[in-house]
Coordinates of N, CA and C in Angstrom, one line a residue:
M293 N 184.9 169.8 69.8 CA 184.8 170.0 71.2 C 183.3 169.8 71.6
R294 N 182.4 170.3 70.8 CA 181.0 170.2 71.1 C 180.6 168.7 71.1
L295 N 181.2 167.9 70.2 CA 180.9 166.5 70.2 C 181.4 165.8 71.4
L296 N 182.6 166.2 71.9 CA 183.1 165.6 73.1 C 182.2 165.9 74.3
Q297 N 181.8 167.2 74.4 CA 180.9 167.6 75.5 C 179.6 166.8 75.5
T298 N 179.0 166.7 74.3 CA 177.8 166.0 74.2 C 177.9 164.5 74.6
S299 N 179.0 163.9 74.1 CA 179.3 162.5 74.4 C 179.5 162.3 75.9
A300 N 180.2 163.2 76.5 CA 180.5 163.1 78.0 C 179.2 163.3 78.8
A301 N 178.3 164.2 78.4 CA 177.1 164.4 79.1 C 176.2 163.1 79.0
A302 N 176.2 162.5 77.8 CA 175.4 161.3 77.6 C 175.9 160.2 78.5
L303 N 177.3 160.0 78.5 CA 177.9 159.0 79.4 C 177.5 159.2 80.8
V304 N 177.6 160.5 81.3 CA 177.3 160.8 82.7 C 175.8 160.4 83.0
A305 N 174.9 160.8 82.1 CA 173.5 160.5 82.3 C 173.3 159.0 82.4
A306 N 173.9 158.2 81.6 CA 173.8 156.8 81.6 C 174.3 156.2 82.9
A307 N 175.5 156.8 83.4 CA 176.1 156.3 84.6 C 175.3 156.6 85.8
C308 N 174.6 157.7 85.8 CA 173.9 158.2 87.0 C 172.6 157.4 87.2
V309 N 172.1 156.8 86.2 CA 170.9 156.0 86.3 C 171.2 154.5 86.4
A310 N 171.4 154.1 87.7 CA 171.8 152.7 87.9 C 170.5 151.9 87.8
P311 N 170.5 150.9 86.9 CA 169.2 150.1 86.7 C 168.9 149.3 87.9
A312 N 167.6 149.3 88.3 CA 167.2 148.4 89.3 C 167.0 147.0 88.7
S313 N 167.2 146.0 89.6 CA 167.0 144.6 89.1 C 165.5 144.4 88.9
A314 N 165.2 143.4 88.1 CA 163.8 142.9 88.0 C 163.4 142.3 89.3
N315 N 162.1 142.0 89.4 CA 161.6 141.4 90.6 C 162.4 140.1 90.9
L316 N 163.1 140.1 92.1 CA 164.0 139.0 92.5 C 163.3 137.9 93.2
L317 N 162.1 138.1 93.6 CA 161.4 137.1 94.4 C 161.0 135.8 93.6
T318 N 161.2 134.7 94.2 CA 160.6 133.4 93.7 C 159.2 133.3 94.2
N319 N 158.3 133.0 93.3 CA 156.9 132.7 93.7 C 156.3 134.0 94.4
P320 N 156.3 135.1 93.7 CA 155.9 136.3 94.4 C 154.3 136.4 94.6
G321 N 153.6 135.6 93.8 CA 152.1 135.6 93.9 C 151.6 134.4 94.6
F322 N 152.4 133.5 95.2 CA 152.0 132.3 95.9 C 151.2 131.4 95.1
E323 N 151.6 131.2 93.8 CA 150.9 130.3 92.9 C 151.6 129.0 92.6
D324 N 152.8 128.9 93.1 CA 153.6 127.7 92.7 C 153.1 126.4 93.4
Q325 N 152.5 126.5 94.5 CA 152.0 125.3 95.2 C 150.4 125.3 95.1
D326 N 149.9 124.3 94.3 CA 148.5 124.3 94.2 C 147.8 123.7 95.4
I327 N 146.6 124.3 95.7 CA 145.8 123.8 96.8 C 145.2 122.5 96.4
V328 N 145.5 121.4 97.2 CA 144.9 120.1 96.9 C 144.0 119.6 98.0
A329 N 144.1 120.3 99.2 CA 143.3 119.9 100.3 C 141.9 120.3 100.0
P330 N 140.9 119.6 100.5 CA 139.5 120.0 100.4 C 139.2 121.3 101.1
G331 N 138.3 122.1 100.5 CA 137.9 123.3 101.1 C 138.6 124.6 100.7
G332 N 139.7 124.5 99.8 CA 140.3 125.7 99.3 C 141.3 126.3 100.2
E333 N 141.8 125.6 101.2 CA 142.9 126.2 102.1 C 143.9 125.1 102.3
E334 N 145.2 125.5 102.4 CA 146.2 124.6 102.6 C 147.4 125.3 103.3
F335 N 148.0 124.6 104.3 CA 149.2 125.1 104.9 C 150.3 125.4 103.8
F336 N 151.0 126.5 103.9 CA 151.9 127.0 102.9 C 153.3 127.1 103.5
A337 N 154.2 126.2 103.1 CA 155.6 126.4 103.4 C 156.3 127.3 102.4
G338 N 155.8 127.3 101.1 CA 156.2 128.3 100.2 C 157.4 128.0 99.3
S339 N 157.2 127.8 98.0 CA 158.3 127.7 97.1 C 159.1 129.0 97.1
G340 N 160.3 128.9 97.5 CA 161.2 130.1 97.6 C 161.1 130.9 98.9
W341 N 160.1 130.6 99.7 CA 159.9 131.4 100.9 C 160.3 130.5 102.1
T342 N 160.8 131.1 103.1 CA 161.0 130.4 104.4 C 160.0 130.9 105.4
A343 N 159.2 130.0 105.9 CA 158.1 130.4 106.8 C 158.5 130.3 108.3
F344 N 157.9 131.1 109.1 CA 158.0 131.0 110.6 C 156.7 131.3 111.3
G345 N 156.5 130.8 112.5 CA 155.3 131.1 113.2 C 154.2 130.1 113.1
G346 N 154.2 129.4 112.0 CA 153.3 128.2 111.8 C 151.9 128.6 111.4
N347 N 151.6 129.8 111.1 CA 150.2 130.2 110.8 C 150.1 130.9 109.4
T348 N 150.6 130.1 108.4 CA 150.6 130.7 107.0 C 149.8 129.7 106.2
F349 N 148.8 130.2 105.4 CA 147.9 129.3 104.7 C 147.6 129.9 103.3
L350 N 147.7 129.1 102.3 CA 147.2 129.5 101.0 C 145.6 129.4 101.0
Q351 N 145.0 130.3 100.3 CA 143.6 130.2 100.1 C 143.2 130.6 98.7
D352 N 142.1 130.0 98.2 CA 141.5 130.4 97.0 C 140.3 131.2 97.3
S353 N 139.6 131.7 96.2 CA 138.5 132.6 96.5 C 137.3 132.0 97.1
S354 N 137.2 130.7 97.3 CA 136.1 130.0 97.9 C 136.0 130.4 99.4
F355 N 137.0 131.0 100.0 CA 137.0 131.5 101.3 C 136.4 132.9 101.4
G356 N 136.2 133.5 100.3 CA 135.6 134.8 100.3 C 136.5 136.0 100.0
V357 N 137.8 135.7 99.8 CA 138.7 136.8 99.4 C 139.2 136.5 98.0
V358 N 138.9 137.4 97.1 CA 139.3 137.3 95.7 C 140.8 137.7 95.6
P359 N 141.7 136.9 95.2 CA 143.1 137.3 95.1 C 143.4 138.6 94.3
N360 N 144.4 139.3 94.7 CA 144.8 140.5 93.9 C 145.2 140.1 92.5
G361 N 145.8 138.9 92.3 CA 146.1 138.4 91.0 C 146.2 136.9 91.1
G362 N 146.1 136.2 90.0 CA 146.1 134.7 90.0 C 145.0 134.1 90.7
D363 N 145.2 132.9 91.2 CA 144.1 132.1 91.8 C 144.2 132.0 93.3
Q364 N 145.3 132.4 93.9 CA 145.6 132.1 95.3 C 146.2 133.4 96.0
S365 N 145.9 133.5 97.2 CA 146.5 134.5 98.1 C 147.0 133.8 99.4
L366 N 147.7 134.6 100.2 CA 148.2 134.0 101.4 C 147.5 134.7 102.6
K367 N 147.1 133.8 103.6 CA 146.5 134.3 104.8 C 147.5 134.0 106.0
M368 N 147.7 135.0 106.9 CA 148.5 134.7 108.1 C 147.7 135.3 109.3
F369 N 148.0 134.7 110.5 CA 147.4 135.2 111.7 C 148.3 134.9 112.9
G370 N 148.0 135.4 114.0 CA 148.9 135.3 115.2 C 150.2 135.9 115.0
F371 N 151.3 135.3 115.3 CA 152.6 135.7 115.0 C 153.2 134.8 113.9
S372 N 153.3 135.3 112.7 CA 153.7 134.5 111.6 C 154.4 135.3 110.5
G373 N 155.1 134.7 109.6 CA 155.7 135.4 108.5 C 156.4 134.5 107.6
M374 N 157.0 135.2 106.5 CA 157.8 134.5 105.5 C 158.9 135.5 105.1
F375 N 160.0 134.9 104.6 CA 161.1 135.8 104.0 C 161.8 135.1 102.9
Q376 N 162.5 136.0 102.2 CA 163.5 135.5 101.2 C 164.7 136.4 101.3
D377 N 165.9 135.8 101.1 CA 167.2 136.5 101.3 C 167.8 136.8 99.9
F378 N 168.6 138.0 99.9 CA 169.3 138.3 98.6 C 170.6 139.0 99.0
A379 N 171.6 138.7 98.2 CA 172.9 139.3 98.4 C 172.8 140.8 98.1
I380 N 173.5 141.6 98.9 CA 173.5 143.1 98.7 C 174.8 143.7 99.1
N381 N 175.1 144.8 98.6 CA 176.3 145.5 99.0 C 176.0 146.8 99.7
P382 N 176.8 147.3 100.7 CA 176.5 148.5 101.3 C 176.4 149.7 100.3
G383 N 175.4 150.5 100.5 CA 175.1 151.6 99.6 C 174.0 151.2 98.5
D384 N 173.8 149.9 98.3 CA 172.7 149.6 97.3 C 171.4 150.0 97.9
T385 N 170.4 150.3 97.1 CA 169.1 150.6 97.5 C 168.2 149.4 97.3
A386 N 167.5 149.0 98.3 CA 166.5 147.9 98.2 C 165.1 148.4 98.3
N387 N 164.3 147.9 97.4 CA 162.9 148.4 97.3 C 162.0 147.1 97.3
G388 N 161.0 147.0 98.2 CA 160.1 145.9 98.2 C 158.7 146.3 98.5
G389 N 157.8 145.3 98.4 CA 156.4 145.6 98.7 C 155.6 144.4 98.5
I390 N 154.3 144.5 98.9 CA 153.3 143.4 98.7 C 151.9 144.0 98.9
H391 N 151.0 143.5 98.2 CA 149.6 143.9 98.3 C 149.0 143.2 99.6
M392 N 148.3 144.0 100.4 CA 147.7 143.5 101.6 C 146.2 143.8 101.6
L393 N 145.5 142.9 102.3 CA 144.0 143.1 102.4 C 143.6 142.8 103.8
N394 N 142.8 143.7 104.4 CA 142.2 143.5 105.7 C 140.8 143.0 105.5
P395 N 140.6 141.7 105.8 CA 139.3 141.1 105.4 C 138.2 141.6 106.4
G396 N 137.0 142.0 105.8 CA 135.9 142.4 106.6 C 135.3 141.4 107.5
F397 N 135.5 140.1 107.2 CA 134.9 139.1 108.0 C 135.8 138.6 109.1
D398 N 137.1 139.1 109.1 CA 138.1 138.8 110.2 C 139.1 139.9 110.2
P399 N 138.7 141.1 110.5 CA 139.6 142.3 110.3 C 140.7 142.3 111.4
L400 N 141.7 143.1 111.1 CA 142.8 143.3 112.1 C 142.1 144.0 113.3
A401 N 142.5 143.6 114.5 CA 141.9 144.1 115.7 C 143.0 144.2 116.8
N402 N 142.7 145.0 117.8 CA 143.6 145.2 119.0 C 145.0 145.7 118.5
G403 N 146.0 144.9 118.8 CA 147.4 145.4 118.5 C 148.0 144.7 117.3
Q404 N 147.1 144.0 116.5 CA 147.7 143.2 115.3 C 148.1 144.2 114.2
V405 N 149.3 143.8 113.7 CA 149.9 144.6 112.6 C 150.3 143.7 111.5
A406 N 150.0 144.1 110.2 CA 150.6 143.4 109.1 C 151.7 144.3 108.5
A407 N 152.8 143.8 108.1 CA 153.9 144.6 107.7 C 154.8 143.9 106.7
V408 N 155.5 144.7 105.9 CA 156.5 144.3 105.0 C 157.8 145.0 105.5
N409 N 158.8 144.2 105.7 CA 160.1 144.7 106.3 C 161.3 144.3 105.3
I410 N 162.3 145.1 105.4 CA 163.6 144.8 104.9 C 164.6 144.7 106.0
E411 N 165.2 143.5 106.3 CA 166.1 143.3 107.3 C 167.5 143.3 106.7
W412 N 168.5 143.9 107.4 CA 169.9 143.9 106.9 C 170.6 142.9 107.8
K413 N 171.4 142.0 107.1 CA 172.2 141.0 107.7 C 173.7 141.2 107.3
G414 N 174.6 141.0 108.3 CA 176.0 141.1 108.0 C 176.6 139.8 108.0
A415 N 178.0 139.8 108.2 CA 178.7 138.5 108.2 C 178.2 137.6 109.3
G416 N 178.0 136.3 108.9 CA 177.5 135.3 109.9 C 176.1 135.5 110.3
G417 N 175.3 136.3 109.5 CA 173.9 136.5 109.8 C 173.7 137.6 110.9
A418 N 174.7 138.4 111.2 CA 174.5 139.4 112.2 C 173.4 140.4 111.9
D419 N 172.6 140.7 112.8 CA 171.5 141.7 112.6 C 172.1 143.1 112.6
L420 N 171.7 143.8 111.5 CA 172.2 145.2 111.3 C 171.0 146.2 111.3
G421 N 169.8 145.7 111.8 CA 168.7 146.6 111.8 C 167.7 146.2 110.7
F422 N 166.6 146.9 110.7 CA 165.6 146.7 109.7 C 164.8 148.0 109.5
I423 N 164.0 148.0 108.4 CA 163.1 149.1 108.1 C 161.7 148.4 107.8
S424 N 160.6 149.1 108.1 CA 159.3 148.5 108.0 C 158.3 149.6 107.6
N425 N 157.3 149.2 106.8 CA 156.2 150.1 106.5 C 155.3 150.2 107.8
G426 N 155.0 149.1 108.4 CA 154.3 149.1 109.7 C 153.1 149.9 109.8
T427 N 152.4 150.1 108.7 CA 151.2 151.0 108.8 C 149.9 150.3 108.6
F428 N 149.9 149.0 108.4 CA 148.6 148.2 108.1 C 148.2 147.7 109.5
I429 N 147.3 148.4 110.1 CA 146.9 148.0 111.5 C 145.4 148.0 111.6
A430 N 144.9 147.7 112.8 CA 143.4 147.8 113.1 C 142.9 149.1 112.7
G431 N 141.8 149.0 112.0 CA 141.1 150.3 111.4 C 141.5 150.5 110.0
A432 N 142.4 149.7 109.4 CA 142.7 149.9 108.0 C 141.5 149.5 107.2
P433 N 141.3 150.2 106.0 CA 140.2 149.9 105.2 C 140.1 148.4 104.9
T434 N 138.8 147.9 104.9 CA 138.6 146.5 104.7 C 138.3 146.1 103.2
D435 N 138.6 144.9 102.9 CA 138.2 144.3 101.6 C 138.7 145.0 100.4
T436 N 139.9 145.6 100.5 CA 140.5 146.3 99.4 C 142.0 146.0 99.4
W437 N 142.5 145.5 98.3 CA 143.9 145.2 98.2 C 144.7 146.6 98.1
T438 N 145.7 146.7 99.0 CA 146.5 147.9 99.0 C 148.0 147.6 98.9
L439 N 148.7 148.2 98.1 CA 150.1 148.0 97.9 C 150.9 148.7 99.1
Q440 N 151.6 147.9 99.9 CA 152.4 148.4 100.9 C 153.9 148.3 100.5
T441 N 154.7 149.3 100.6 CA 156.1 149.3 100.2 C 157.0 149.7 101.2
V442 N 158.3 149.4 101.1 CA 159.4 149.8 102.0 C 160.7 149.9 101.1
T443 N 161.4 151.0 101.4 CA 162.6 151.2 100.6 C 163.7 151.7 101.6
G444 N 165.0 151.3 101.3 CA 166.1 151.7 102.2 C 167.4 151.4 101.5
V445 N 168.5 152.0 102.1 CA 169.8 151.9 101.6 C 170.6 150.9 102.5
A446 N 171.2 149.9 102.0 CA 172.0 149.0 102.8 C 173.1 149.6 103.6
P447 N 173.1 149.4 104.9 CA 174.2 150.0 105.7 C 175.5 149.4 105.6
A448 N 176.5 150.0 106.2 CA 177.9 149.4 106.2 C 177.9 148.0 106.7
G449 N 178.6 147.1 106.1 CA 178.7 145.8 106.6 C 177.6 144.9 106.1
A450 N 176.6 145.4 105.4 CA 175.5 144.6 105.0 C 175.9 143.6 103.9
E451 N 175.5 142.3 104.0 CA 175.7 141.3 103.0 C 174.5 140.7 102.4
I452 N 173.4 140.8 103.3 CA 172.1 140.2 102.9 C 171.0 141.2 103.2
A453 N 170.1 141.3 102.2 CA 168.8 142.0 102.4 C 167.7 141.0 102.5
R454 N 167.0 141.0 103.5 CA 165.9 140.0 103.7 C 164.5 140.7 103.6
L455 N 163.8 140.3 102.6 CA 162.4 140.8 102.5 C 161.5 139.9 103.4
T456 N 160.8 140.5 104.3 CA 160.0 139.7 105.3 C 158.6 140.3 105.2
I457 N 157.6 139.4 105.1 CA 156.2 139.7 105.3 C 155.8 139.1 106.6
I458 N 155.1 139.9 107.4 CA 154.9 139.4 108.8 C 153.6 140.0 109.4
T459 N 153.1 139.3 110.3 CA 152.0 139.8 111.1 C 152.2 139.4 112.6
G460 N 151.7 140.2 113.5 CA 151.8 139.9 114.9 C 151.2 141.0 115.7
D461 N 151.0 140.8 117.0 CA 150.5 141.9 117.9 C 151.6 142.7 118.4
F462 N 152.1 143.6 117.5 CA 153.3 144.4 117.8 C 152.9 145.7 118.5
L463 N 151.6 146.0 118.6 CA 151.1 147.1 119.3 C 150.3 146.6 120.5
P464 N 150.1 147.5 121.5 CA 149.3 147.1 122.7 C 147.9 146.6 122.4
G465 N 147.4 145.6 123.1 CA 146.0 145.2 122.9 C 145.9 143.7 122.6
G466 N 147.0 143.0 122.2 CA 146.8 141.6 121.9 C 146.5 141.4 120.4
P467 N 146.4 140.1 120.0 CA 146.2 139.7 118.6 C 144.8 139.9 118.2
G468 N 144.6 139.9 116.9 CA 143.2 139.9 116.4 C 143.2 140.0 114.9
G469 N 142.5 139.2 114.2 CA 142.3 139.3 112.7 C 143.4 138.5 112.0
A470 N 143.2 138.4 110.7 CA 144.0 137.6 109.8 C 144.2 138.3 108.5
P471 N 145.3 139.1 108.3 CA 145.5 139.8 107.0 C 145.9 138.8 105.9
Y472 N 145.6 139.3 104.7 CA 145.9 138.5 103.4 C 147.0 139.3 102.7
Y473 N 147.8 138.5 101.9 CA 148.9 139.0 101.2 C 148.9 138.4 99.7
D474 N 149.4 139.2 98.8 CA 149.5 138.7 97.4 C 150.4 139.6 96.6
D475 N 151.0 139.0 95.6 CA 151.8 139.7 94.5 C 152.9 140.7 95.1
A476 N 153.9 140.0 95.7 CA 155.0 140.8 96.3 C 156.1 141.1 95.2
F477 N 157.0 142.0 95.6 CA 158.1 142.3 94.7 C 159.3 142.8 95.5
F478 N 160.5 142.6 95.0 CA 161.7 143.0 95.6 C 162.7 143.3 94.5
E479 N 163.4 144.4 94.6 CA 164.4 144.8 93.6 C 165.5 145.5 94.3
I480 N 166.7 145.5 93.7 CA 167.9 146.1 94.2 C 168.5 147.0 93.2
T481 N 168.8 148.3 93.5 CA 169.5 149.2 92.6 C 170.9 149.3 93.1
P482 N 171.9 148.9 92.4 CA 173.3 148.9 92.9 C 173.8 150.4 93.0
V483 N 174.7 150.6 94.0 CA 175.4 151.8 94.1 C 176.3 152.0 92.9
P484 N 176.4 153.2 92.3 CA 177.3 153.4 91.1 C 178.7 152.9 91.3
E485 N 179.2 152.3 90.3 CA 180.6 151.8 90.3 C 181.6 152.9 90.2
P486 N 182.8 152.7 90.7 CA 183.8 153.8 90.6 C 184.0 154.4 89.2
A487 N 183.9 153.5 88.2 CA 184.0 154.0 86.8 C 182.9 155.0 86.5
S488 N 181.7 154.7 87.0 CA 180.6 155.7 86.8 C 180.9 157.0 87.4
L489 N 181.5 157.0 88.6 CA 181.8 158.2 89.3 C 182.9 159.0 88.5
G490 N 183.8 158.2 87.8 CA 184.8 158.9 87.0 C 184.1 159.6 85.8
L491 N 183.1 159.0 85.2 CA 182.4 159.6 84.1 C 181.6 160.9 84.6
L492 N 181.2 160.8 85.9 CA 180.5 162.0 86.5 C 181.5 163.1 86.5
A493 N 182.7 162.9 87.0 CA 183.7 163.9 87.0 C 184.0 164.4 85.6
L494 N 184.1 163.6 84.6 CA 184.3 164.0 83.2 C 183.2 164.9 82.8
G495 N 182.0 164.6 83.1 CA 180.9 165.5 82.8 C 181.0 166.8 83.4
G496 N 181.4 166.9 84.7 CA 181.6 168.2 85.3 C 182.7 169.0 84.7
L497 N 183.8 168.3 84.2 CA 184.8 169.0 83.5 C 184.3 169.6 82.2
A498 N 183.5 168.8 81.5 CA 182.9 169.3 80.2 C 182.0 170.5 80.5
A499 N 181.2 170.5 81.5 CA 180.4 171.6 81.9 C 181.2 172.8 82.2
A500 N 182.3 172.6 82.9 CA 183.1 173.8 83.3 C 183.7 174.4 82.0
R501 N 184.1 173.6 81.0 CA 184.7 174.1 79.8 C 183.6 174.9 79.0
R502 N 182.4 174.4 79.1 CA 181.3 175.2 78.4 C 181.1 176.5 79.0
R503 N 181.2 176.6 80.3 CA 181.0 177.9 81.0 C 182.1 178.9 80.7
R504 N 183.3 178.4 80.6 CA 184.4 179.3 80.3 C 184.4 179.7 78.8
A505 N 183.8 178.9 78.0 CA 183.7 179.2 76.6 C 182.6 180.3 76.4

């Protein structure tokens, strides 16, 4: 009986720890496209990324910002952003983030915000809401790479989780400054399968038998 109880407890422990996926992003450090334009800056459409807003640029350290990792980082200004999409099921947990830098020579000002968001999409691309860190704003420490993260559970009807890095004047005061981004990540932890929930019930039964004994 003791062996059965021990085995059940081990199975329950394994079932309750749903493994997160590895980093799902393509080109998370913006290194896949080499800068070939003179001067160390080039417009970035992005291997794996879909860009919007038109103000996304790769830079190397010759512009004065040393990347968080690798040889290149991403600069954005005005209203701009990039995203990647991933299949997800309701109840799954999505966790993403990216390193951001507020450059001292062109810092965030006025209502400019740099953010990392997770957007939920349903059938046909229907918007189901989003979550955002939204904390990288004017007055953020300058010239220091800071990891900004966002985590949430996919709502009912969700089919796609979209990791978006974005900047814009989302607060009063207008635009100002050009944040930098580098070394992003995105992972999904699946909701436990019904079989795992059955193992959980088995573990509860084993615990109850121990108490009675």
